[in-house]
XYZ file of C-alpha atoms in Angstrom:
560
model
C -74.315 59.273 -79.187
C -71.558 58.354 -81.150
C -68.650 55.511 -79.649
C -64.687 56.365 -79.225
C -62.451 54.090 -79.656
C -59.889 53.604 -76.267
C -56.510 52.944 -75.135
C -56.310 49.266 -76.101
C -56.849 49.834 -79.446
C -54.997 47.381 -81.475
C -55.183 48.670 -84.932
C -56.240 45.174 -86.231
C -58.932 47.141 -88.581
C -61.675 44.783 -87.419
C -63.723 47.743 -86.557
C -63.114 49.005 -89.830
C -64.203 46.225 -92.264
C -67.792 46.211 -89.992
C -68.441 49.933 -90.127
C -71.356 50.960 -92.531
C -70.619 54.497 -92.684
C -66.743 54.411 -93.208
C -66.322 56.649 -89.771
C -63.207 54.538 -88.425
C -59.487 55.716 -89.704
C -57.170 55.225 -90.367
C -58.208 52.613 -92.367
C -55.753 49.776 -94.405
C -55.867 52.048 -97.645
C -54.526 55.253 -95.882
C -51.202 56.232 -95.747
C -50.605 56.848 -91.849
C -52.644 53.304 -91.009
C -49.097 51.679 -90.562
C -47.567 53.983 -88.399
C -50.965 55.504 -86.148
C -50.469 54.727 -82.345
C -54.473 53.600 -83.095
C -57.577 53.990 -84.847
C -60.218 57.049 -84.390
C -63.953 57.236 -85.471
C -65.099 60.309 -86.840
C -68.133 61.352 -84.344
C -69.650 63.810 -86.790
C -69.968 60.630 -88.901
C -71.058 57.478 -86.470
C -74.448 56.630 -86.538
C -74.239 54.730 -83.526
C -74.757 51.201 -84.430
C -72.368 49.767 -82.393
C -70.951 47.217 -84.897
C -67.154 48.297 -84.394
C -67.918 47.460 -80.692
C -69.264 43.841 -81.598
C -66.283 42.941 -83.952
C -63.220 45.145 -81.462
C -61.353 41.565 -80.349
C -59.775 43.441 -77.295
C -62.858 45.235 -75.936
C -61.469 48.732 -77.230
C -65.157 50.504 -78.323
C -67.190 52.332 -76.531
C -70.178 54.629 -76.474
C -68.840 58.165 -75.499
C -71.767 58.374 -72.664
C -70.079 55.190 -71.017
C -66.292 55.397 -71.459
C -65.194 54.069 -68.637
C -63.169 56.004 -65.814
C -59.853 57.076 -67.059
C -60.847 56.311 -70.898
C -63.229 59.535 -70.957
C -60.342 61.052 -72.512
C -60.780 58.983 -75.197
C -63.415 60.658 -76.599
C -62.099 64.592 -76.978
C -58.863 62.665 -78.609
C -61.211 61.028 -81.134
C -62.861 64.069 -82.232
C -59.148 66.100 -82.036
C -58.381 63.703 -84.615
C -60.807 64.854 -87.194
C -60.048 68.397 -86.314
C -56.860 68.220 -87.296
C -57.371 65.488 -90.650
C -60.670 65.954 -92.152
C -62.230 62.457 -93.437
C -63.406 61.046 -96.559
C -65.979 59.159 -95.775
C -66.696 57.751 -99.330
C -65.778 54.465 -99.507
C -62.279 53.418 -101.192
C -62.446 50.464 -104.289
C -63.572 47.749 -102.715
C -60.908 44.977 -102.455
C -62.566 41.403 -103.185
C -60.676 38.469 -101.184
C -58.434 36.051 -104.009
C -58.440 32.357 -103.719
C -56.207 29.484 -104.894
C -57.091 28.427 -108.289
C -58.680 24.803 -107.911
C -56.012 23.006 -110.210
C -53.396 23.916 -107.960
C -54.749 21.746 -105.291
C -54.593 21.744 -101.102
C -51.753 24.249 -100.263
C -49.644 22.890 -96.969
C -47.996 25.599 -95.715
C -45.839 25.620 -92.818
C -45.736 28.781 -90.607
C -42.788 29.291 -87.532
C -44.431 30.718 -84.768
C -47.377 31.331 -83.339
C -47.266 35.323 -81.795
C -49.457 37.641 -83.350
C -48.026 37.495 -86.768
C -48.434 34.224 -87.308
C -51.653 33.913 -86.121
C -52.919 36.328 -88.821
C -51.162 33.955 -91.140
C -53.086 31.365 -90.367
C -55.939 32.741 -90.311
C -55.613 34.284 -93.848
C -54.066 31.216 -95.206
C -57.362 28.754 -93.712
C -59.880 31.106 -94.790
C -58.522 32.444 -97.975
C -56.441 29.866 -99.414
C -58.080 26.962 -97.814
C -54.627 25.406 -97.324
C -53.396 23.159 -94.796
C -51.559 24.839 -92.332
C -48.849 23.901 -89.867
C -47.791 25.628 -86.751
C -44.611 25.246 -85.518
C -42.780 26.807 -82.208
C -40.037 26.566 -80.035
C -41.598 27.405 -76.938
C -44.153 24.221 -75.931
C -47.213 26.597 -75.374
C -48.574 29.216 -78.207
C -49.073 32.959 -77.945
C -45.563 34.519 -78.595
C -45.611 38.193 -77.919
C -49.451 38.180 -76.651
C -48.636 35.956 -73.688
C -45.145 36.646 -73.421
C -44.797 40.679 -73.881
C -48.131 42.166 -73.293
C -48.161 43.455 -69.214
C -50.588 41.667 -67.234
C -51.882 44.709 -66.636
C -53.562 44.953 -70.070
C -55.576 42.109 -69.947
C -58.506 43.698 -72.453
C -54.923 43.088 -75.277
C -54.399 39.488 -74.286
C -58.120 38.818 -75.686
C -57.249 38.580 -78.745
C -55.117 35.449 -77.990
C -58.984 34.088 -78.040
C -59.383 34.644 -81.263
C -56.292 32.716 -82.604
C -56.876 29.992 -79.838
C -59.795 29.754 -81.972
C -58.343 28.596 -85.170
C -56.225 25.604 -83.294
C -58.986 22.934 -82.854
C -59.534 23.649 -87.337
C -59.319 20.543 -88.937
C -56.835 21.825 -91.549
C -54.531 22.786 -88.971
C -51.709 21.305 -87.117
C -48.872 22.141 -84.407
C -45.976 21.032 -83.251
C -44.593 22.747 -80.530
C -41.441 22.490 -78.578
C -39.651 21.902 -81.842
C -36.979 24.422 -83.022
C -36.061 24.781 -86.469
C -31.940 24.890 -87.003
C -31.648 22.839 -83.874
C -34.300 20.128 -84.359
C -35.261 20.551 -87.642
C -33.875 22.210 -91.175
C -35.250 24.678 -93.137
C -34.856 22.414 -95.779
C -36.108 19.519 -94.131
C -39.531 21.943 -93.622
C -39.382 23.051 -97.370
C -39.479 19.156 -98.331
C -42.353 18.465 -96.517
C -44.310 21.537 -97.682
C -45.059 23.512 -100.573
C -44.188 26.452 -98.874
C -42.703 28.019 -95.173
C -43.783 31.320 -93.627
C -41.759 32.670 -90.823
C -43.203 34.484 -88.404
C -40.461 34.702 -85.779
C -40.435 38.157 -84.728
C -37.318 39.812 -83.079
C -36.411 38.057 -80.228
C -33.227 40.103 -79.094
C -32.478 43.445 -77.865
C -30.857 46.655 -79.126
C -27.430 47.205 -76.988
C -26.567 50.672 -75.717
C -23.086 49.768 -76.602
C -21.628 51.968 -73.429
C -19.090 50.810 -70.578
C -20.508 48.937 -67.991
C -23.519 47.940 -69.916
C -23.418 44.314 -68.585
C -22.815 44.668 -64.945
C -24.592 42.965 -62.929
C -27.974 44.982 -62.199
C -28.220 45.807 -65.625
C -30.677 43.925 -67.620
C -32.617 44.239 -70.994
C -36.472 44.841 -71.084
C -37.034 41.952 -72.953
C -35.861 39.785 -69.620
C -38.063 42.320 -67.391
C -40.553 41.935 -69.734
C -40.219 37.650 -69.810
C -39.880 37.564 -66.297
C -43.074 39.009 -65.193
C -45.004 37.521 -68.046
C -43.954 33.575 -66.827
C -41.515 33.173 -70.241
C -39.960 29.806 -69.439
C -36.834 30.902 -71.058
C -36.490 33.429 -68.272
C -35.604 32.472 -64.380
C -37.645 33.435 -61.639
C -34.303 34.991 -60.244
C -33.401 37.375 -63.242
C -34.836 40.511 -61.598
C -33.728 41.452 -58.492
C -36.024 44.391 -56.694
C -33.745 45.419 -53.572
C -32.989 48.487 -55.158
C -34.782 51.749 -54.011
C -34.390 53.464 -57.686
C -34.814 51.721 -60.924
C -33.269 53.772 -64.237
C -34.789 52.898 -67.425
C -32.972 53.715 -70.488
C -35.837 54.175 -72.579
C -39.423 55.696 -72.933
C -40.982 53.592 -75.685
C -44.082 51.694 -74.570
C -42.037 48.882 -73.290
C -39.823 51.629 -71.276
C -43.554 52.431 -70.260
C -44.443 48.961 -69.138
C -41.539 48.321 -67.037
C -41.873 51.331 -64.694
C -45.848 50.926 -64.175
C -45.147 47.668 -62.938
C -42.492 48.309 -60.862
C -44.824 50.611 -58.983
C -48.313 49.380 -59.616
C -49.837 47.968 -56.467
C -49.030 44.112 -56.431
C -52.537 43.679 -55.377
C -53.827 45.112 -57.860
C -51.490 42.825 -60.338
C -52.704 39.963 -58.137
C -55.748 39.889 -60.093
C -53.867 39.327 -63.591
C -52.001 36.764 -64.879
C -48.662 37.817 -63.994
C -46.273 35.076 -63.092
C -46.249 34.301 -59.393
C -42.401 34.611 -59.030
C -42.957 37.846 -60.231
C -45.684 38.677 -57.819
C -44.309 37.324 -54.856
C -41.084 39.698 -55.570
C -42.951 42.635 -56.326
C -44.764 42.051 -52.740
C -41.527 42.792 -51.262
C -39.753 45.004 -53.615
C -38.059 48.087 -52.390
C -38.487 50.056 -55.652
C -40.193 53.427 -54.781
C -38.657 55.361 -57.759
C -38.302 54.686 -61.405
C -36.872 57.048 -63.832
C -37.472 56.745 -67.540
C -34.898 58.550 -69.881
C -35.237 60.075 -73.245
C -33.034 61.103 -75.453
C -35.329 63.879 -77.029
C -37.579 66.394 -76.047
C -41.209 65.920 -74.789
C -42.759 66.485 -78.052
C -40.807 63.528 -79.203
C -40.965 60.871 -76.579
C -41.284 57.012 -77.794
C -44.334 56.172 -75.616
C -47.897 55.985 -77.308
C -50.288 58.501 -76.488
C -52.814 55.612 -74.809
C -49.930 54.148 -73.155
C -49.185 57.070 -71.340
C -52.421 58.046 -70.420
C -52.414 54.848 -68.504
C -49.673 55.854 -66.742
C -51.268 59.248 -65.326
C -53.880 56.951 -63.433
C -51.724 54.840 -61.251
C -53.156 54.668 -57.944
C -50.507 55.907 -55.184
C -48.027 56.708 -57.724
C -46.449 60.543 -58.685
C -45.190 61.372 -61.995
C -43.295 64.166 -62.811
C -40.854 65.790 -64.879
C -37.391 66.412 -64.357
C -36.600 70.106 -65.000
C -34.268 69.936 -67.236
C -33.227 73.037 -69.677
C -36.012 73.569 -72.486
C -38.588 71.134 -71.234
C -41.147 73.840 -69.965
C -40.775 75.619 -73.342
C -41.639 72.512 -75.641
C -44.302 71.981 -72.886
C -45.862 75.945 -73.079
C -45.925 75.515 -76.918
C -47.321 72.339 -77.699
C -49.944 71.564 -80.117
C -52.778 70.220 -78.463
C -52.117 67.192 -80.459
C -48.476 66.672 -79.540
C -47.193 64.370 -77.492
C -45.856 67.226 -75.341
C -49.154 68.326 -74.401
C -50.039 65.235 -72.443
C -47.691 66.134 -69.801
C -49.690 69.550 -69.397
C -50.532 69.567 -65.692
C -48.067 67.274 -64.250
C -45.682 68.707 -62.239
C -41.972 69.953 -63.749
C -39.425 70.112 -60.343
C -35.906 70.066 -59.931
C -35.268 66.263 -59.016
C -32.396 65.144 -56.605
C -31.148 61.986 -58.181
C -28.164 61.349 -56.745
C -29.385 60.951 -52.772
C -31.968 57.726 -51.824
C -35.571 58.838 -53.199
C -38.116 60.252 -50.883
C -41.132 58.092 -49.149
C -43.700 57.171 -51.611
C -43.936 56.269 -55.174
C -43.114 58.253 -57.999
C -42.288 57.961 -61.826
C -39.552 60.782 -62.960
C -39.864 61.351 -66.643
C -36.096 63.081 -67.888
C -35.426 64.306 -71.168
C -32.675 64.766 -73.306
C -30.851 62.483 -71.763
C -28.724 59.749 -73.004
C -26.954 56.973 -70.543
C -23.325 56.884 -71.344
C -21.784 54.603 -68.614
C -22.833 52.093 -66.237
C -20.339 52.528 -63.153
C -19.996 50.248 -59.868
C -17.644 47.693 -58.733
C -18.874 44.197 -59.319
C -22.812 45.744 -59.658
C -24.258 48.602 -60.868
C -24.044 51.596 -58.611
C -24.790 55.025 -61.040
C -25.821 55.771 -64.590
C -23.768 58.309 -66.194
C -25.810 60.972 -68.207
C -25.181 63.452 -71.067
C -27.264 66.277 -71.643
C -28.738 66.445 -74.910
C -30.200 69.177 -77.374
C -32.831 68.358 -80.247
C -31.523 69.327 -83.670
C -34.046 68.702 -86.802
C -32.592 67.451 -90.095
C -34.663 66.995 -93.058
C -37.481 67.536 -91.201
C -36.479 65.007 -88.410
C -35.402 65.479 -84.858
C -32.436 64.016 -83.692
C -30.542 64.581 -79.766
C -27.177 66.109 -79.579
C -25.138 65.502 -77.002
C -23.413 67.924 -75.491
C -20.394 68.141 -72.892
C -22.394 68.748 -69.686
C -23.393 65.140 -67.631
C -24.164 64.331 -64.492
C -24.990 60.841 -62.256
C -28.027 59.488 -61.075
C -27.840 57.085 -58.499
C -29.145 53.509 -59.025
C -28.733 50.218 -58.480
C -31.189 48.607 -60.682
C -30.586 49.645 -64.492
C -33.358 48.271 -67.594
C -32.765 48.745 -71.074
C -35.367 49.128 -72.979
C -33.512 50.572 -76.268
C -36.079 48.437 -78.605
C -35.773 45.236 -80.008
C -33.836 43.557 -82.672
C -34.364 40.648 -84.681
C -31.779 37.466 -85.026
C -30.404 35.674 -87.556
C -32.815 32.470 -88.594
C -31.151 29.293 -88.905
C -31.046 27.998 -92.580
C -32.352 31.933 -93.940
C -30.628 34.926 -95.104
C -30.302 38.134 -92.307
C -29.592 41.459 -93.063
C -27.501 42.892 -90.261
C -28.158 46.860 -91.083
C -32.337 46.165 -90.790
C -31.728 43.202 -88.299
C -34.411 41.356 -90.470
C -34.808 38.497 -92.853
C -34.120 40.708 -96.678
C -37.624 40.442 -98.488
C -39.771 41.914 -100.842
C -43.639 42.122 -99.950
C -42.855 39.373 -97.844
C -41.300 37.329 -100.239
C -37.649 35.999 -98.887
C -34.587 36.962 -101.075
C -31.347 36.882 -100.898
C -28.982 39.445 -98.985
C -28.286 42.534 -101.159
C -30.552 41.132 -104.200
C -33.952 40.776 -105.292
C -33.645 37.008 -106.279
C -36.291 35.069 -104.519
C -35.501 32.077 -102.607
C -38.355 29.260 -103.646
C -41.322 29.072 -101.885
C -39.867 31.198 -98.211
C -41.639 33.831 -96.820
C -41.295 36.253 -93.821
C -44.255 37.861 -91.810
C -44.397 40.320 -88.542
C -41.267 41.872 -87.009
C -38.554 39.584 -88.537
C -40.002 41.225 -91.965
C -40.426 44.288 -91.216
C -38.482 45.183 -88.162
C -40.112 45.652 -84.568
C -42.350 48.176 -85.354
C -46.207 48.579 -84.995
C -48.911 46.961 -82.866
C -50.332 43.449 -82.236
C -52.807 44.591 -84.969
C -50.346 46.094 -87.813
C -49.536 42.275 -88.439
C -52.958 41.773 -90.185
C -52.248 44.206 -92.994
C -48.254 42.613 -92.755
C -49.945 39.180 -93.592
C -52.349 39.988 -96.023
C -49.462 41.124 -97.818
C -47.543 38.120 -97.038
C -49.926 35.772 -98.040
C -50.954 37.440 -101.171
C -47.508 36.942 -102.318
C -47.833 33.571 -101.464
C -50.886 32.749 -103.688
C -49.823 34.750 -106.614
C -46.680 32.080 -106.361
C -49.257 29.187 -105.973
C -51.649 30.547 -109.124
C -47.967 31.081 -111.117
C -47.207 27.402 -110.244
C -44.115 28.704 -108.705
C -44.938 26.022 -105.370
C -42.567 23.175 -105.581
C -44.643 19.981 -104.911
C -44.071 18.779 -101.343
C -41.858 15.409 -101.179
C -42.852 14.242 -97.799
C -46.747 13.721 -97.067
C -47.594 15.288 -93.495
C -47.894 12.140 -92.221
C -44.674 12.054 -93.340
C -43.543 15.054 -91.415
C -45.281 14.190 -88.154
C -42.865 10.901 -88.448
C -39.896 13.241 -88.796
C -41.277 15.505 -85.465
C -41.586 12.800 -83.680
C -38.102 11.663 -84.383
C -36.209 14.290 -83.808
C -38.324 16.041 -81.178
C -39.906 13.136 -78.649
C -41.313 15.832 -76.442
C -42.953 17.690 -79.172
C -46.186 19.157 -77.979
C -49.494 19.078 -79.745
C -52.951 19.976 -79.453
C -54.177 18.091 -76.861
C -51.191 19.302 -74.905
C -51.971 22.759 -75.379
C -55.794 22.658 -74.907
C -54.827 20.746 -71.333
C -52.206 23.848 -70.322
C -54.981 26.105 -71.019
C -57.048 24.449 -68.995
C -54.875 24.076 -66.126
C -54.047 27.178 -66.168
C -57.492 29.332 -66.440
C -58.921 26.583 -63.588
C -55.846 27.377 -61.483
C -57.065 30.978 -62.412
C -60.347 30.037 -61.320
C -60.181 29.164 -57.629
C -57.538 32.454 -56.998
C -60.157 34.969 -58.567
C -57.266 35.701 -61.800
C -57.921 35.231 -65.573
C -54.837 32.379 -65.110
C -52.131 31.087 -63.224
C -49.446 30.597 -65.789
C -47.021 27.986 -65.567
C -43.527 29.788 -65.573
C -41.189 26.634 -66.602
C -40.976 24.285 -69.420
C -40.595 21.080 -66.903
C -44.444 22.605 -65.376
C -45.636 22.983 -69.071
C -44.580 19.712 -70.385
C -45.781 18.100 -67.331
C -49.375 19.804 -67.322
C -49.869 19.115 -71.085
C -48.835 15.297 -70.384
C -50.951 15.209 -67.130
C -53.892 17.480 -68.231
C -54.039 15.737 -71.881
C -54.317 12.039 -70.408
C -57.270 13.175 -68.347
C -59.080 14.921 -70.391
C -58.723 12.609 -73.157
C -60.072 9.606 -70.823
C-alpha cells in the first residue's frame, strides 16, 4: 500500500532526500519545486517503506489505508498528480555537501532572526560549514513566523519549531534575543564582530489596498489578526474587536483562509491549541456568524492552496458557499479536475443577500471577481464598496478587470489580507519595486547594481519576497549559504575585529534585558507546563513584560 503525502505538507524536501526509490516530487532539482502548493509521491512507484513518514518534521505522511478523516482526499490528489506529469524516477546527479576549506578557520556568522528561514541557516551553516553561529532577534522568544503566523489550528506545522529548538542548546551556537539591530545595534557594529551577517528577517509589513477609507477604524491588516490570535507581543489583546455579525476579508490567499476559519471555528475546539487566551476568551463571545472572503479573479484562479482549502470544507457547524456571481458556474462546469475551480464542485452556488444582517448559523461566502474599492462609515467601518470584475489573460496570465457595475456589502468588521511586504532593514539597501533587500543568490548588493556589499547576505522572504512555504526556505538557504562559503574558500571573509566575547560585552551594553538561552529554554517550559495542566500543547505568554519575567523567573529556578 503505498503512503500520500497530506495537507500539512511543508515542502521542506525531507521526505525527499530519505526516499530510496525517488517516488516524492517535486523534488529540489525540478523546475515547479519552488512554486508547488506541496509535494506528491508517485504510488505506482512507492514501495512502501515508510521512510518519508519517519523523516516528514510536521507529521504530513501517511499510508493511503490510514489517512486520516478528512485527509482521504489526499490520496486520489497524489495519484492525479502523476496523471497529469509523468515521473522520472531515475535519480538526478547526485549533489555532494561542500565544506569550508580548513585554512580558512572557524566561520562566526551572525544570522537576524530566528523564523523559518533562519533556522535553515543555521542549521546548514553548523552542519556544513561547522561555523559558529549567532542568533539574533528582536522579539525575546524564537520562532518568527512558526509561532507567530501559523493558526493554532495547524498544530502538526508548528512541529517543526522542534526541530530548530533543537539546534539552540549546540555548543557552536549563540542568541541574543530582545536585541534589535538599527535601534540597539549597527549593522556595522555586527559586521565587526563577525566574518559575516545573514539576514533572515522576512517581511514584516502588509500590502495596502490603497482605497478611501482603508484605515477606519474596523479595518485592520491580517498580519494584526494573524499576531493577535497567535500571542505576538507586539500586538494588543484589544486589536480585534468581534461585535460585528459579518466579517469581509479582502483576500483569499491562505492567510485570507486562516482568518475566516478562525473566526468561525468552534472556540472549543481552538481551546485545545495554543492560541492566545485573549484571543480565546473573545472568540467565546464573538458575534461573527458570517465571513466573506473576496477575490479578485475567477475560481480557477483563487490565492488559497489546494490543502488549505480542503481544510476549510470540514469545519464542523460551518456552511460555505459561493456567491453567484456572473461566470462563476461556468469556470466551475469546465474545470479540469486538477484546477483549483474544481474543488468547489459540490458546494453550493446561491444568490447571497449581503447587504441585510446574515442569517442564524455559520457560514463562509466565497465571492469572486470582486475587488474592494472603498471603506465607508462615519468614524468606523460600516460597508465595503465592491466592483465587479472580469478575468482577461495576457501573455498567458490572468488578470481582473474592473468594470463599472458595484455594489455594497454590509460590514462592520473589515481584514486585509492583500499579502505581505517586506521593510526596509536598518543599515542595508531596500528595493522599493520588490519590497526586498536587492541580492544575487543571496548575496547582498547594492540598489540597481550587481556590486556586492562585503560579507552581507539575505535569506527567506526579505530575499526573495513573501512567497512559498515554511519549507521553500531550505532550498532559499542552501543557496544562501553556498554563496557564503564560496566567499569564505575565495578568502573574500573580512577577519572579525571583535572576539565574541567581545560582542556579548557589546549586547550586554547596549541591550541589559537581552535574552539568552537559559531564558528561552525557561519560557518554553513555562509555557508547555502551563499547557500541561489545561490539556493544550501551550499556554503562550502574549506580552513582552510576561516573557521577560518567565525567562528571569523560570531561568533562576531551573538553573538552581
Amino acid at each position: 500500500m503505498a503512503y500520500a503525502i497530506t495537507q500539512t505538507c511543508c515542502n521542506d524536501a525531507s521526505c525527499v532526500s530519505v526516499c530510496p526509490v525517488n517516488c516524492i516530487h517535486p523534488t529540489p532539482d525540478e523546475p515547479d519545486f519552488g512554486t508547488t502548493e506541496m509535494l506528491y509521491v508517485d504510488p505506482q512507484t512507492c514501495i512502501d517503506c515508510g521512510a518519508c513518514a519517519d523523516a516528514c518534521p510536521v507529521d504530513a505522511v501517511f499510508p493511503v489505508d490510514r489517512t486520516p478523516g478528512p485527509d482521504s482526499r489526499y490520496a486520489e490528489l497524489n495519484k492525479q498528480y502523476f496523471e497529469a506529469r509523468p515521473a522520472d524516477n531515475t535519480w538526478a546527479q547526485p549533489h555532494f555537501p561542500r565544506s569550508v576549506p580548513h585554512e580558512a578557520g572557524t566561520l562566526r556568522i551572525a544570522v537576524v532572526g530566528t523564523g523559518p528561514a533562519a533556522g535553515y541557516t543555521a542549521q546548514s551553516l553548523l552542519r556544513a560549514a561547522g561555523a559558529e553561529v549567532t542568533l539574533i532577534d528582536r522579539l525575546p522568544v524564537p520562532g518568527g513566523l512558526i509561532r507567530h503566523g501559523v493558526a493554532p489550528d495547524h498544530q502538526p506545522t508548528k512541529r517543526i519549531a522542534d526541530a530548530f529548538a533543537g539546534i539552540y542548546r549546540h555548543p557552536r551556537l549563540r542568541m541574543h534575543l530582545n536585541v534589535e539591530i538599527g535601534k540597539d545595534l549597527t549593522h556595522a557594529e555586527l559586521a565587526a564582530h563577525h566574518h559575516a551577517v545573514v539576514y533572515a528577517v522576512g517581511a514584516m509589513s502588509d500590502r495596502t489596498l490603497d482605497i478611501p477609507g482603508e484605515d477606519t477604524a474596523g479595518s485592520i491588516a491580517a498580519s494584526t489578526f494573524v499576531g493577535w490570535y497567535n500571542a505576538d507581543p507586539t500586538v494588543p489583546a484589544t486589536a480585534v474587536d468581534l461585535s460585528a455579525e459579518r466579517a469581509v476579508v479582502v483576500g483569499n490567499g491562505n492567510v485570507a483562509l486562516d482568518v475566516a476559519r478562525i473566526l468561525v471555528t468552534d472556540p472549543e475546539e481552538l481551546a485545545r491549541t495554543d492560541i492566545a487566551d485573549h484571543a480565546l476568551d473573545a472568540l467565546r463571545t464573538s458575534k461573527v456568524r458570517e465571513v466573506v472572503l473576496l477575490g479578485r479573479r475567477g475560481p480557477g484562479q483563487a490565492a488559497y492552496t489546494r490543502p488549505e482549502f480542503l481544510a476549510l470544507r470540514h469545519l464542523r457547524g460551518v456552511t460555505v458557499v459561493v456567491d453567484d456571481r456572473p461566470g462563476v458556474r461556468d469556470a466551475i462546469a469546465a474545470a479540469d479536475p486538477s484546477s483549483k475551480a474544481a474543488l468547489l464542485d459540490g458546494i453550493a452556488i446561491e444568490e447571497t443577500d449581503l447587504t441585510s444582517p446574515p442569517a442564524e448559523g455559520k457560514r463562509i461566502v466565497l465571492r469572486f471577481f470582486s475587488s474592494a474599492t472603498e471603506l465607508t462609515g462615519e468614524g468606523r467601518v460600516e460597508a465595503v464598496r465592491v466592483a465587479h470584475n472580469t478575468v482577461t489573460h495576457r501573455d498567458g496570465t490572468p488578470h481582473a478587470e474592473r468594470t463599472a457595475e458595484q455594489d455594497t456589502i454590509s460590514a462592520t468588521l473589515v481584514v486585509r489580507s492583500a499579502g505581505y511586504r517586506g521593510a526596509p532593514v536598518a543599515g542595508l539597501p531596500f528595493d522599493p519595486v520588490t519590497a526586498t533587500v536587492p541580492n544575487h543568490a543571496g548575496r547582498v548588493t547594492d540598489t540597481g547594481s550587481d556590486s556586492p556589499w562585503p560579507a552581507t547576505y539575505v535569506v527567506g522572504w526579505a530575499k526573495r519576497g513573501p512567497s512559498g512555504g515554511i519549507g521553500t526556505n531550505r532550498t532559499c538557504a542552501a543557496e544562501t549559504v553556498g554563496a557564503l562559503m564560496d566567499d569564505a574558500a575565495a578568502g573574500l571573509l573580512p577577519e572579525p575585529s571583535g572576539t565574541r566575547r567581545d560582542f556579548t560585552r557589546l549586547v550586554r551594553r547596549r541591550q541589559p534585558q537581552a535574552v539568552g538561552l537559559r531564558e528561552v529554554l525557561a519560557v518554553d517550559r513555562a509555557e508547555r507546563a502551563n499547557g500541561l495542566a489545561s490539556g493544550r500543547p501551550r499556554v503562550k505568554f502574549a506580552t513582552l513584560a510576561e516573557l521577560r519575567r518567565a525567562g528571569r523567573r523560570f531561568g533562576r529556578a531551573g538553573s538552581a
